[in-house]
Short mmCIF file of C-alpha atoms in Angstrom, two decimals:
data_model
loop_
_atom_site.label_atom_id
_atom_site.label_comp_id
_atom_site.label_asym_id
_atom_site.label_seq_id
_atom_site.Cartn_x
_atom_site.Cartn_y
_atom_site.Cartn_z
CA LYS A 1 67.55 -2.11 -78.53
CA ASN A 2 68.48 -2.74 -81.96
CA ALA A 3 66.15 -0.13 -83.64
CA LEU A 4 67.48 2.04 -86.29
CA ILE A 5 66.89 5.76 -85.54
CA VAL A 6 66.42 7.87 -88.75
CA SER A 7 66.07 11.45 -88.33
CA ASP A 8 63.97 13.56 -90.87
CA PHE A 9 65.72 16.83 -91.81
CA PRO A 10 63.22 19.49 -90.79
CA ILE A 11 62.38 21.84 -93.56
CA ASN A 12 64.82 24.22 -94.81
CA THR A 13 67.61 22.65 -93.26
CA TYR A 14 69.36 21.03 -96.11
CA ARG A 15 69.37 23.94 -98.70
CA THR A 16 73.03 23.75 -99.38
CA VAL A 17 75.74 20.87 -99.25
CA GLU A 18 77.47 22.72 -96.16
CA GLU A 19 74.15 23.25 -94.38
CA ALA A 20 73.26 19.57 -95.01
CA ARG A 21 76.54 18.37 -93.89
CA SER A 22 76.33 20.41 -90.61
CA ASN A 23 72.90 19.69 -89.75
CA ALA A 24 73.30 15.86 -90.45
CA ALA A 25 76.39 16.00 -87.72
CA LYS A 26 74.03 17.90 -85.37
CA LEU A 27 71.46 15.10 -85.83
CA VAL A 28 73.67 12.24 -85.30
CA GLU A 29 75.26 14.05 -82.26
CA ALA A 30 71.71 14.24 -80.81
CA GLY A 31 71.38 10.31 -81.19
CA ALA A 32 70.34 9.67 -84.86
CA HIS A 33 71.89 6.74 -86.43
CA SER A 34 71.03 8.19 -89.96
CA VAL A 35 69.02 10.95 -91.84
CA LYS A 36 66.29 11.33 -94.07
CA LEU A 37 65.75 14.13 -96.77
CA GLU A 38 63.11 14.79 -99.34
CA GLY A 39 63.70 15.08 -102.92
CA GLY A 40 65.59 13.25 -105.82
CA LEU A 41 68.08 14.61 -108.41
CA ARG A 42 68.57 18.01 -106.69
CA GLN A 43 69.46 16.46 -103.55
CA ALA A 44 72.19 14.00 -104.83
CA ASP A 45 75.01 16.23 -104.06
CA LYS A 46 73.79 16.64 -100.40
CA VAL A 47 73.39 12.95 -100.01
CA LYS A 48 76.92 12.21 -101.47
CA ALA A 49 78.46 14.72 -99.13
CA ILE A 50 76.61 13.36 -96.13
CA VAL A 51 77.46 9.85 -96.89
CA ASP A 52 81.09 10.89 -97.44
CA ASP A 53 80.94 12.35 -93.90
CA GLY A 54 80.08 8.69 -92.81
CA ILE A 55 76.40 9.24 -92.17
CA PRO A 56 73.78 6.91 -93.70
CA VAL A 57 71.32 8.57 -95.66
CA MET A 58 67.70 7.50 -96.61
CA GLY A 59 65.83 9.22 -99.50
CA HIS A 60 62.43 10.24 -99.85
CA LEU A 61 60.41 10.48 -103.00
CA GLY A 62 56.96 10.71 -104.26
CA MET A 63 54.77 12.98 -102.30
CA LEU A 64 56.87 15.20 -100.39
CA PRO A 65 55.30 16.41 -97.19
CA GLN A 66 57.72 19.45 -96.83
CA ARG A 67 56.77 20.54 -100.38
CA VAL A 68 52.87 19.74 -100.28
CA LYS A 69 51.86 23.62 -100.88
CA GLU A 70 54.40 24.09 -103.69
CA GLU A 71 53.13 20.89 -105.33
CA GLY A 72 49.37 22.01 -104.95
CA GLY A 73 48.19 19.42 -102.16
CA TYR A 74 48.36 15.88 -101.26
CA LYS A 75 48.47 14.01 -104.54
CA LYS A 76 49.41 10.60 -105.87
CA LYS A 77 52.64 10.33 -107.87
CA GLY A 78 53.67 8.12 -110.79
CA LYS A 79 50.26 8.59 -112.77
CA SER A 80 52.01 9.27 -116.01
CA ASP A 81 54.97 7.66 -117.89
CA LEU A 82 56.66 11.13 -117.53
CA GLU A 83 56.20 11.17 -113.76
CA ILE A 84 57.48 7.61 -113.41
CA GLU A 85 60.57 8.58 -115.47
CA ALA A 86 61.36 11.58 -113.23
CA LEU A 87 60.80 9.27 -110.05
CA LEU A 88 63.25 6.74 -111.46
CA GLU A 89 65.74 9.28 -112.33
CA GLY A 90 65.60 10.62 -108.99
CA ALA A 91 65.65 7.26 -107.22
CA LEU A 92 68.71 6.19 -109.30
CA ALA A 93 70.57 9.43 -108.47
CA LEU A 94 69.89 8.88 -104.87
CA GLN A 95 71.10 5.37 -104.97
CA GLU A 96 74.30 6.47 -106.94
CA ALA A 97 74.66 9.16 -104.40
CA GLY A 98 74.84 6.62 -101.47
CA CYS A 99 71.55 6.44 -99.97
CA PHE A 100 70.76 2.98 -97.96
CA SER A 101 67.25 2.97 -98.92
CA ILE A 102 64.36 5.21 -100.10
CA VAL A 103 60.71 5.82 -98.94
CA LEU A 104 58.22 6.18 -101.56
CA GLU A 105 55.28 8.14 -100.26
CA SER A 106 51.75 7.99 -101.92
CA VAL A 107 53.21 6.52 -105.27
CA ILE A 108 50.66 4.57 -107.24
CA PRO A 109 51.08 0.72 -107.06
CA ASN A 110 52.36 0.05 -110.53
CA ALA A 111 54.93 2.82 -110.24
CA SER A 112 56.19 1.85 -106.82
CA ARG A 113 56.74 -1.76 -108.13
CA GLN A 114 58.66 -0.39 -111.00
CA LEU A 115 61.00 1.56 -108.80
CA THR A 116 61.41 -1.31 -106.43
CA ASP A 117 62.31 -3.65 -109.11
CA GLN A 118 64.84 -1.27 -110.68
CA LEU A 119 66.79 -0.27 -107.54
CA ASN A 120 69.47 -2.21 -105.67
CA ILE A 121 68.32 -0.66 -102.18
CA PRO A 122 65.25 -1.18 -100.33
CA THR A 123 62.08 0.82 -101.00
CA ILE A 124 59.81 1.65 -98.04
CA GLY A 125 56.26 2.57 -98.84
CA ILE A 126 53.76 4.89 -97.37
CA GLY A 127 50.44 4.49 -99.13
CA CYS A 128 52.00 2.52 -102.12
CA GLY A 129 49.81 -0.53 -102.06
CA LYS A 130 50.40 -3.75 -100.57
CA GLY A 131 53.73 -5.73 -101.69
CA ASN A 132 54.82 -2.93 -103.88
CA CYS A 133 57.84 -1.89 -101.83
CA ASP A 134 60.28 -3.91 -99.78
CA GLY A 135 58.84 -2.52 -96.48
CA GLU A 136 56.09 -0.24 -95.39
CA ILE A 137 55.72 2.67 -92.81
CA ALA A 138 52.85 3.50 -90.79
CA VAL A 139 52.65 7.36 -89.86
CA ILE A 140 51.84 7.55 -86.00
CA THR A 141 49.61 10.36 -86.24
CA ASP A 142 47.52 8.32 -88.93
CA VAL A 143 47.49 5.33 -86.87
CA THR A 144 46.56 7.12 -83.74
CA GLY A 145 43.93 9.52 -85.07
CA ALA A 146 45.99 12.61 -83.77
CA TYR A 147 44.59 14.58 -86.89
CA PRO A 148 41.13 13.57 -87.67
CA TRP A 149 40.71 16.40 -90.15
CA PHE A 150 43.45 14.66 -92.33
CA VAL A 151 43.35 10.85 -92.57
CA PRO A 152 45.22 9.56 -95.77
CA PRO A 153 42.87 7.18 -97.74
CA PHE A 154 45.53 4.53 -97.60
CA ALA A 155 45.92 4.97 -93.73
CA THR A 156 44.19 2.51 -91.22
CA GLN A 157 43.32 4.70 -88.16
CA ARG A 158 43.52 2.32 -85.04
CA ALA A 159 42.40 4.93 -82.20
CA ASP A 160 40.98 8.40 -81.72
CA LEU A 161 43.75 10.09 -79.94
CA ALA A 162 42.17 13.64 -80.94
CA GLY A 163 38.76 12.66 -79.56
CA GLN A 164 40.37 11.05 -76.21
CA THR A 165 42.43 14.34 -75.87
CA THR A 166 39.39 16.48 -76.19
CA GLU A 167 37.28 14.43 -73.84
CA ALA A 168 40.05 14.47 -71.12
CA VAL A 169 40.31 18.42 -71.50
CA LYS A 170 36.65 18.55 -71.12
CA ALA A 171 36.78 16.24 -68.01
CA TYR A 172 39.55 18.18 -66.57
CA LEU A 173 37.80 21.64 -67.28
CA ALA A 174 34.54 20.38 -65.50
CA ALA A 175 36.60 19.11 -62.54
CA MET A 176 38.00 22.55 -62.27
CA LYS A 177 34.77 24.24 -62.37
CA ASN A 178 33.24 22.01 -59.82
CA ARG A 179 36.22 22.55 -56.96
#
């Protein structure tokens, strides 16, 4: 009833300011209340344009799933002073451009705490340690065990959806063979 619907921009749908504005409008038209995009400094112009169009934007820093191959895999961010400085520069640019909050994904706890303390907007952590961000996200595929071949070390799997799905399909196939 009072949920905020934040739509993630699909990969390669916000390469230019014009493309970002157009696709943000389409996402809102489809029912989103706001949009989320990955990246810091290089996304600030897009964030500002979307916000200027009246659409709230959530940022996303740290491990960026849409760029995981470019970045050499799933790795913790904020391990060095240089990485923390780059994250902070990106976070401040997103805040200045108008983001209402920023997701920090797989950022080491100390760096997450530093970023949270230096921003005036909420941070929402994914795998950033307990209490280092203003809020926390649990990814549904991690919680449900939908992808057993990849469960992040910080995730708590609460079900075995992949296993249940496999068993259901086997039962269906057996029933079809025995008709």
